[in-house]
CSV table of C-alpha atoms and ligand atoms in Angstrom, one decimal:
chain,number,residue,atom,x,y,z
A,1,MET,CA,-9.0,28.0,-3.2
A,2,ILE,CA,-9.7,24.7,-4.9
A,3,TYR,CA,-7.2,23.7,-7.5
A,4,GLU,CA,-8.1,24.2,-11.2
A,5,PRO,CA,-8.0,20.6,-12.7
A,6,LYS,CA,-6.5,20.7,-16.3
A,7,CYS,CA,-9.3,18.4,-17.4
A,8,LYS,CA,-12.9,18.5,-17.0
A,9,ILE,CA,-14.2,17.3,-13.4
A,10,ASP,CA,-18.0,18.0,-12.6
A,11,ILE,CA,-17.6,19.3,-9.0
A,12,GLU,CA,-20.2,18.9,-6.3
A,13,ILE,CA,-19.0,20.5,-2.9
A,14,ALA,CA,-20.4,18.9,0.5
A,15,ALA,CA,-22.8,20.8,2.1
A,16,ASP,CA,-21.4,20.4,5.4
A,17,SER,CA,-18.0,19.0,6.5
A,18,GLN,CA,-17.6,15.8,9.0
A,19,ILE,CA,-14.4,16.9,10.0
A,20,SER,CA,-15.4,18.6,13.5
A,21,ALA,CA,-16.7,15.0,14.5
A,22,VAL,CA,-13.3,13.4,14.0
A,23,ASP,CA,-10.8,12.8,16.9
A,24,PHE,CA,-7.8,12.8,14.9
A,25,GLU,CA,-5.5,12.0,17.8
A,26,ASN,CA,-7.4,8.4,18.1
A,27,ILE,CA,-7.8,7.1,15.0
A,28,GLU,CA,-8.3,3.8,13.9
A,29,PHE,CA,-6.8,2.8,10.4
A,30,GLY,CA,-9.3,3.2,7.5
A,31,LYS,CA,-12.3,3.7,9.4
A,32,ILE,CA,-12.8,7.5,8.6
A,33,PHE,CA,-13.5,9.0,5.3
A,34,THR,CA,-13.1,12.7,4.3
A,35,ASP,CA,-15.8,14.8,2.8
A,36,HIS,CA,-15.6,14.1,-0.8
A,37,LEU,CA,-15.2,11.2,-3.5
A,38,PHE,CA,-13.7,10.8,-6.7
A,39,GLU,CA,-15.6,8.8,-9.4
A,40,CYS,CA,-15.3,8.0,-13.0
A,41,ASP,CA,-17.2,5.5,-14.8
A,42,PHE,CA,-16.0,3.5,-17.9
A,43,LYS,CA,-18.8,2.8,-20.5
A,44,ASN,CA,-19.3,2.7,-24.2
A,45,GLY,CA,-15.6,1.8,-24.4
A,46,ALA,CA,-14.4,4.9,-22.8
A,47,TRP,CA,-13.8,6.6,-19.5
A,48,GLN,CA,-16.5,9.1,-18.9
A,49,THR,CA,-16.2,12.8,-17.4
A,50,PRO,CA,-14.9,12.4,-14.1
A,51,LYS,CA,-16.7,13.9,-10.9
A,52,ILE,CA,-15.9,14.8,-7.4
A,53,ARG,CA,-18.9,14.6,-5.0
A,54,PRO,CA,-19.8,14.5,-1.3
A,55,TYR,CA,-18.6,11.2,0.1
A,56,GLY,CA,-21.5,8.8,0.1
A,57,PRO,CA,-22.9,5.2,-1.2
A,58,ILE,CA,-22.4,4.1,-4.6
A,59,SER,CA,-25.2,2.8,-6.2
A,60,LEU,CA,-24.6,-0.6,-8.2
A,61,ASP,CA,-26.8,-3.3,-9.8
A,62,PRO,CA,-26.8,-6.5,-7.7
A,63,GLY,CA,-25.4,-8.1,-10.7
A,64,ALA,CA,-22.2,-6.2,-11.2
A,65,ARG,CA,-19.7,-8.3,-12.3
A,66,VAL,CA,-17.1,-7.4,-9.3
A,67,PHE,CA,-19.7,-9.4,-7.0
A,68,HIS,CA,-19.2,-12.6,-9.0
A,69,TYR,CA,-15.7,-13.0,-10.1
A,70,GLY,CA,-13.6,-9.9,-7.9
A,71,GLN,CA,-12.6,-8.2,-11.2
A,72,ALA,CA,-11.1,-5.2,-9.1
A,73,VAL,CA,-7.9,-3.7,-8.4
A,74,PHE,CA,-6.7,-1.1,-6.1
A,75,GLU,CA,-3.7,1.0,-4.9
A,76,GLY,CA,-2.5,2.6,-1.7
A,77,MET,CA,-0.9,5.9,-1.6
A,78,LYS,CA,-0.8,9.0,1.2
A,79,ALA,CA,-0.6,12.6,1.3
A,80,TYR,CA,1.3,14.4,3.7
A,81,LYS,CA,1.4,17.8,5.3
A,82,ASP,CA,4.4,20.0,6.0
A,83,ASP,CA,4.5,22.4,9.0
A,84,ASP,CA,3.8,25.3,6.4
A,85,GLY,CA,0.5,23.8,5.2
A,86,GLY,CA,2.2,22.3,2.0
A,87,VAL,CA,0.6,19.0,1.0
A,88,TRP,CA,2.7,16.4,-0.9
A,89,LEU,CA,2.2,13.2,-2.4
A,90,PHE,CA,5.4,10.4,-2.4
A,91,ARG,CA,6.2,8.9,-5.8
A,92,PRO,CA,2.7,9.1,-7.3
A,93,GLU,CA,3.7,8.0,-10.8
A,94,GLU,CA,4.5,4.6,-9.3
A,95,ASN,CA,1.3,3.9,-8.1
A,96,PHE,CA,-0.3,5.4,-11.3
A,97,LYS,CA,2.0,2.9,-13.2
A,98,ARG,CA,1.1,0.2,-10.9
A,99,ILE,CA,-2.5,0.3,-11.0
A,100,ASN,CA,-2.7,0.2,-14.7
A,101,LYS,CA,-0.1,-2.9,-14.7
A,102,SER,CA,-2.7,-4.5,-12.3
A,103,ALA,CA,-5.8,-3.5,-14.3
A,104,LYS,CA,-4.2,-4.8,-17.3
A,105,ARG,CA,-3.4,-8.2,-15.7
A,106,LEU,CA,-7.2,-8.3,-14.4
A,107,ALA,CA,-8.5,-7.2,-18.1
A,108,ILE,CA,-9.5,-3.8,-16.9
A,109,PRO,CA,-9.1,-0.8,-19.3
A,110,GLU,CA,-6.2,1.4,-18.3
A,111,PHE,CA,-7.0,4.7,-16.5
A,112,PRO,CA,-6.0,7.9,-18.3
A,113,GLU,CA,-3.0,9.7,-16.4
A,114,ASN,CA,-4.3,13.2,-16.5
A,115,TYR,CA,-7.6,11.9,-14.7
A,116,PHE,CA,-5.7,10.3,-12.2
A,117,PHE,CA,-3.6,13.2,-11.3
A,118,GLU,CA,-6.1,16.1,-11.8
A,119,GLY,CA,-8.5,13.9,-9.7
A,120,MET,CA,-6.4,13.2,-7.0
A,121,LYS,CA,-5.0,16.6,-6.9
A,122,THR,CA,-8.3,18.5,-6.6
A,123,LEU,CA,-10.0,15.9,-4.4
A,124,ILE,CA,-7.1,16.4,-2.1
A,125,GLN,CA,-6.8,20.2,-2.2
A,126,MET,CA,-10.8,20.2,-1.5
A,127,ASP,CA,-10.2,18.1,1.7
A,128,SER,CA,-6.8,19.3,2.5
A,129,SER,CA,-7.8,20.2,6.1
A,130,TRP,CA,-7.9,16.6,6.6
A,131,VAL,CA,-4.1,16.2,6.1
A,132,LYS,CA,-2.8,16.8,9.5
A,133,SER,CA,0.8,18.0,9.7
A,134,GLY,CA,3.3,15.9,12.3
A,135,LEU,CA,5.5,13.1,11.1
A,136,ASP,CA,2.9,10.5,12.4
A,137,ASN,CA,-0.1,11.8,10.3
A,138,SER,CA,-1.0,11.4,6.8
A,139,LEU,CA,-4.0,11.0,4.6
A,140,TYR,CA,-4.3,7.5,3.3
A,141,ILE,CA,-5.6,7.5,-0.3
A,142,ARG,CA,-7.4,4.6,-1.8
A,143,PRO,CA,-8.0,4.5,-5.4
A,144,TYR,CA,-9.7,1.3,-7.0
A,145,VAL,CA,-11.4,0.1,-10.0
A,146,ILE,CA,-14.4,-2.5,-10.0
A,147,ALA,CA,-16.5,-4.1,-12.8
A,148,THR,CA,-19.8,-2.6,-12.6
A,149,GLU,CA,-21.6,-4.3,-15.8
A,150,ALA,CA,-24.4,-6.4,-14.6
A,151,ALA,CA,-23.7,-9.8,-15.9
A,152,ILE,CA,-23.1,-13.3,-15.0
A,153,ALA,CA,-21.2,-14.9,-17.7
A,154,ALA,CA,-17.6,-15.3,-16.4
A,155,ALA,CA,-16.0,-12.6,-18.7
A,156,PRO,CA,-14.4,-9.3,-18.5
A,157,SER,CA,-17.0,-6.5,-17.7
A,158,LYS,CA,-17.5,-3.8,-20.1
A,159,GLU,CA,-18.4,-1.2,-17.5
A,160,TYR,CA,-16.2,0.0,-14.7
A,161,LYS,CA,-16.0,2.4,-11.9
A,162,PHE,CA,-12.8,4.3,-10.9
A,163,VAL,CA,-12.9,5.5,-7.4
A,164,ILE,CA,-10.5,7.7,-5.0
A,165,MET,CA,-11.5,8.0,-1.4
A,166,CYS,CA,-9.4,9.4,1.4
A,167,SER,CA,-9.1,8.4,5.1
A,168,PRO,CA,-6.9,10.4,7.7
A,169,ALA,CA,-4.2,8.0,9.1
A,170,LYS,CA,-1.6,7.1,11.8
A,171,ALA,CA,0.1,3.9,12.2
A,172,TYR,CA,-1.1,0.8,10.5
A,173,TYR,CA,0.2,-1.6,13.2
A,174,LYS,CA,0.1,-0.7,16.7
A,175,GLY,CA,3.5,-1.9,18.2
A,176,LYS,CA,5.6,-4.5,17.0
A,177,VAL,CA,4.5,-7.3,14.6
A,178,LYS,CA,4.7,-11.1,15.2
A,179,VAL,CA,4.7,-13.2,12.1
A,180,VAL,CA,4.7,-16.9,10.9
A,181,PHE,CA,6.5,-18.1,7.9
A,182,ALA,CA,4.0,-19.7,5.8
A,183,GLU,CA,4.2,-23.6,5.6
A,184,GLN,CA,0.9,-24.8,4.3
A,185,TYR,CA,-0.9,-22.1,2.4
A,186,SER,CA,0.4,-19.9,-0.4
A,187,ARG,CA,-0.7,-16.2,-1.5
A,188,ALA,CA,0.6,-16.2,-5.0
A,189,ALA,CA,2.1,-18.7,-7.9
A,190,ASP,CA,4.3,-18.4,-10.6
A,191,GLY,CA,2.1,-16.9,-13.6
A,192,GLY,CA,-0.9,-15.7,-11.3
A,193,VAL,CA,-1.6,-12.2,-10.1
A,194,GLY,CA,0.6,-12.1,-6.8
A,195,PHE,CA,2.2,-8.9,-8.1
A,196,ALA,CA,-1.0,-7.1,-8.8
A,197,LYS,CA,-2.8,-5.3,-6.4
A,198,ALA,CA,-5.8,-7.3,-7.3
A,199,ALA,CA,-8.4,-7.3,-4.5
A,200,GLY,CA,-8.7,-11.2,-4.4
A,201,ASN,CA,-5.0,-11.3,-3.4
A,202,TYR,CA,-6.0,-10.0,-0.1
A,203,ALA,CA,-9.3,-11.9,0.4
A,204,ALA,CA,-7.3,-14.9,0.0
A,205,GLN,CA,-5.0,-14.1,3.0
A,206,PHE,CA,-7.8,-13.7,5.4
A,207,TYR,CA,-8.4,-17.2,6.4
A,208,PRO,CA,-4.7,-18.3,7.1
A,209,THR,CA,-4.1,-14.9,8.6
A,210,ASN,CA,-7.1,-15.5,10.9
A,211,LEU,CA,-5.7,-19.0,12.0
A,212,ALA,CA,-2.1,-17.1,12.6
A,213,ASN,CA,-4.0,-14.4,14.9
A,214,GLU,CA,-5.5,-17.1,16.8
A,215,LYS,CA,-2.1,-18.3,17.6
A,216,GLY,CA,-1.0,-14.8,18.7
A,217,PHE,CA,0.5,-13.6,15.3
A,218,GLN,CA,-0.6,-10.4,13.4
A,219,GLN,CA,0.6,-11.4,9.8
A,220,ILE,CA,2.3,-14.3,7.7
A,221,ILE,CA,5.1,-14.0,5.7
A,222,TRP,CA,4.4,-15.8,2.9
A,223,THR,CA,6.6,-18.2,1.3
A,224,ASP,CA,7.0,-19.5,-2.3
A,225,ALA,CA,4.1,-21.9,-3.2
A,226,ASN,CA,6.2,-24.6,-4.9
A,227,THR,CA,8.6,-25.4,-1.8
A,228,HIS,CA,7.7,-22.9,1.0
A,229,GLU,CA,11.6,-22.6,1.1
A,230,TYR,CA,11.5,-18.9,0.1
A,231,LEU,CA,10.5,-15.7,1.8
A,232,GLU,CA,8.6,-13.6,-0.2
A,233,GLU,CA,6.3,-10.7,1.2
A,234,ALA,CA,3.6,-10.4,3.9
A,235,GLY,CA,0.6,-9.4,2.2
A,236,THR,CA,0.4,-6.0,3.6
A,237,MET,CA,3.9,-5.2,3.0
A,238,ASN,CA,7.1,-6.3,1.6
A,239,ILE,CA,9.8,-7.7,4.2
A,240,PHE,CA,13.5,-7.0,4.7
A,241,PHE,CA,16.1,-8.9,6.9
A,242,ARG,CA,19.2,-7.5,8.7
A,243,ILE,CA,21.8,-10.2,9.2
A,244,GLY,CA,24.8,-8.5,10.6
A,245,ASP,CA,25.0,-5.2,9.0
A,246,ARG,CA,23.6,-6.4,5.6
A,247,LEU,CA,20.1,-6.3,4.3
A,248,LEU,CA,18.3,-8.9,2.4
A,249,THR,CA,15.0,-8.6,0.5
A,250,ALA,CA,13.4,-10.7,-2.0
A,251,PRO,CA,13.8,-9.5,-5.7
A,252,THR,CA,10.2,-8.9,-7.2
A,253,ASN,CA,8.6,-11.2,-9.4
A,254,ASP,CA,5.3,-12.1,-10.9
A,255,ARG,CA,4.3,-13.2,-7.2
A,256,ILE,CA,5.5,-10.1,-5.2
A,257,LEU,CA,4.2,-7.0,-5.0
A,258,ASP,CA,6.7,-4.3,-6.4
A,259,GLY,CA,6.5,-2.1,-3.4
A,260,VAL,CA,7.2,1.8,-3.4
A,261,THR,CA,8.2,1.7,0.0
A,262,ARG,CA,10.5,-1.3,-0.7
A,263,LYS,CA,12.2,0.4,-3.7
A,264,SER,CA,12.7,3.5,-1.7
A,265,ILE,CA,14.3,1.6,1.0
A,266,ILE,CA,16.5,-0.3,-1.3
A,267,GLN,CA,17.8,3.3,-2.5
A,268,LEU,CA,18.1,4.8,1.0
A,269,ALA,CA,20.3,1.9,2.0
A,270,GLU,CA,22.6,2.6,-0.9
A,271,ASP,CA,22.5,6.4,0.2
A,272,PHE,CA,23.4,5.2,3.5
A,273,GLY,CA,26.1,2.8,2.5
A,274,ILE,CA,24.1,-0.1,4.0
A,275,PRO,CA,24.8,-3.3,1.6
A,276,CYS,CA,21.5,-4.7,0.6
A,277,GLU,CA,21.1,-7.8,-1.4
A,278,VAL,CA,18.1,-8.2,-3.5
A,279,ARG,CA,18.0,-12.1,-3.9
A,280,PRO,CA,16.0,-15.1,-3.1
A,281,VAL,CA,16.0,-15.4,1.1
A,282,THR,CA,15.5,-18.8,2.5
A,283,VAL,CA,13.6,-19.8,5.4
A,284,LYS,CA,16.8,-21.8,6.7
A,285,GLU,CA,19.2,-18.9,6.5
A,286,ILE,CA,17.0,-16.5,8.5
A,287,LYS,CA,16.6,-19.5,11.0
A,288,ASP,CA,20.2,-20.4,11.1
A,289,ALA,CA,21.2,-16.5,11.6
A,290,ALA,CA,18.4,-16.5,14.1
A,291,ARG,CA,20.0,-19.3,16.2
A,292,THR,CA,23.7,-17.7,15.9
A,293,GLY,CA,22.9,-14.3,16.6
A,294,GLU,CA,23.5,-12.7,13.5
A,295,LEU,CA,19.6,-11.9,12.5
A,296,LYS,CA,19.4,-8.5,13.9
A,297,GLU,CA,16.2,-7.5,12.6
A,298,ILE,CA,13.3,-8.0,10.4
A,299,PHE,CA,11.0,-5.5,9.4
A,300,GLY,CA,8.0,-4.3,6.8
A,301,ALA,CA,8.0,-1.9,4.3
A,302,GLY,CA,4.5,-0.6,2.8
A,303,THR,CA,2.7,2.6,2.0
A,304,ALA,CA,0.2,1.9,5.0
A,305,ALA,CA,2.4,0.1,7.2
A,306,VAL,CA,5.5,2.5,6.5
A,307,VAL,CA,8.4,0.6,8.1
A,308,SER,CA,7.1,-1.9,10.6
A,309,PRO,CA,9.7,-3.9,12.9
A,310,ILE,CA,8.9,-7.5,13.5
A,311,SER,CA,9.6,-8.9,17.0
A,312,ALA,CA,9.3,-12.5,16.6
A,313,PHE,CA,8.4,-15.2,13.8
A,314,GLU,CA,7.4,-18.7,14.2
A,315,HIS,CA,8.0,-21.7,11.8
A,316,LYS,CA,7.2,-25.4,12.1
A,317,GLY,CA,6.5,-24.9,15.8
A,318,GLU,CA,9.7,-23.2,16.7
A,319,LEU,CA,9.5,-19.4,18.1
A,320,PHE,CA,12.3,-16.9,17.3
A,321,GLU,CA,12.3,-13.8,19.1
A,322,LEU,CA,14.3,-10.6,18.1
A,323,GLU,CA,15.5,-8.4,20.6
A,324,ASP,CA,14.8,-4.3,20.5
A,325,LEU,CA,17.6,-2.7,18.8
A,326,PRO,CA,18.7,0.6,19.8
A,327,GLY,CA,19.6,2.6,16.4
A,328,SER,CA,17.9,-0.2,14.3
A,329,PHE,CA,18.0,0.0,10.5
A,330,ALA,CA,14.2,0.1,10.9
A,331,ASP,CA,14.1,3.2,12.5
A,332,LYS,CA,16.7,4.8,10.3
A,333,PHE,CA,14.8,4.1,7.1
A,334,LYS,CA,11.6,4.9,8.7
A,335,ASN,CA,12.8,8.4,10.1
A,336,ARG,CA,14.5,9.4,6.7
A,337,LEU,CA,11.4,8.1,4.6
A,338,VAL,CA,8.7,10.0,6.6
A,339,SER,CA,11.0,13.3,6.7
A,340,ILE,CA,11.1,12.9,3.1
A,341,GLN,CA,7.5,12.2,3.0
A,342,HIS,CA,6.6,15.4,5.1
A,343,ASN,CA,9.2,17.9,3.4
A,344,ALA,CA,11.4,17.8,6.4
A,345,ALA,CA,14.5,16.4,4.5
A,346,ASP,CA,16.3,17.0,1.4
A,347,ASP,CA,14.7,15.1,-1.4
A,348,GLU,CA,17.9,14.3,-3.4
A,349,HIS,CA,15.9,11.7,-5.5
A,350,GLY,CA,12.9,14.0,-6.4
A,351,TRP,CA,10.2,11.6,-4.9
A,352,ARG,CA,8.0,14.5,-3.6
A,353,TYR,CA,5.1,15.8,-5.7
A,354,ARG,CA,3.6,19.0,-4.4
A,355,ILE,CA,-0.2,19.2,-4.4
A,356,LYS,CA,-0.8,22.3,-2.5
B,401,LIG,C1,-0.9,-0.2,1.3
B,401,LIG,O1,0.2,-0.6,2.0
B,401,LIG,O2,-1.2,0.8,0.9
B,401,LIG,C2,-1.6,-1.4,1.3
B,401,LIG,O3,-2.4,-1.5,0.2
B,401,LIG,C3,-1.7,-2.4,2.0
B,401,LIG,C4,-3.1,-2.5,2.5
B,401,LIG,C5,-3.5,-4.0,2.7
B,401,LIG,C6,-3.4,-1.8,3.7
């Protein structure tokens, strides 16, 4: 039974499902897409009736403004299936608020709340067999908005397309992650778009990240653009440091993404009685703590990455390795988070959102 949306959505059901061709045990992140796609166009000053249709290409004018100026924002969310077939989202209102915050900064019209929730619920209901149970499985949900008006003048588009697509997922990073602390390149600057999930924020990281990859590191932990002395975020995830039994993480500002996993970990730390200092974190204090052995863990937190332990970091040619820690904070947070997300633990903060 398909969910009955509380707003009008034109629905076309795919004639054939592609699901039988998928090897769910060996999934590469974000390469396989479910049977349906949600689409909604903005034109004549308003969002039009949304539709859900079989997954397939989008047709765009080659002059669409997104191609020239990258006027595009997106979100990352997940759906989880419990052992009884219930399907859940995790704090989706946070993503809804954030996509509209990102949109506003990129001069994109805000998307209506009922279209976002009703569209997502209906789409996931239709493709719910793609959400596999088990704590290491999820359905990654990628809402995005692109500027579609054909025009070359450097100005905001008058037309947009809002899309929600879904992709079955397992871990984003396989194994531990080695990082470099940024010394030269920057991801974001004061007054810029670092806080937004603007497509260009990610493209701008690819070249420096390629350079890091060539040296055997998977990611960069970005530092502040002015001094490169403060550790900010890793682009695909926010970052936590454990010194002794204290956690440190940078405060959000206009350079750092206000991550849903980040804020959930800060809350879980309070629940667990783990002191968590949300304050500027210096490269120096992390290197000093690594030298004295007080630096116990670094881990990333994000929707795709969940909680990803970092095994080593490099700065100014010096490599610091972190030992495997039994009973790590990273494991504790990850276990608790995925249990809440999969309806396998109490949800005392009301984070779960049932869709089936
Ligand atoms: C997410 O965690 O959902 C993100 O958007 C990061 C992305 C680069 C995979």
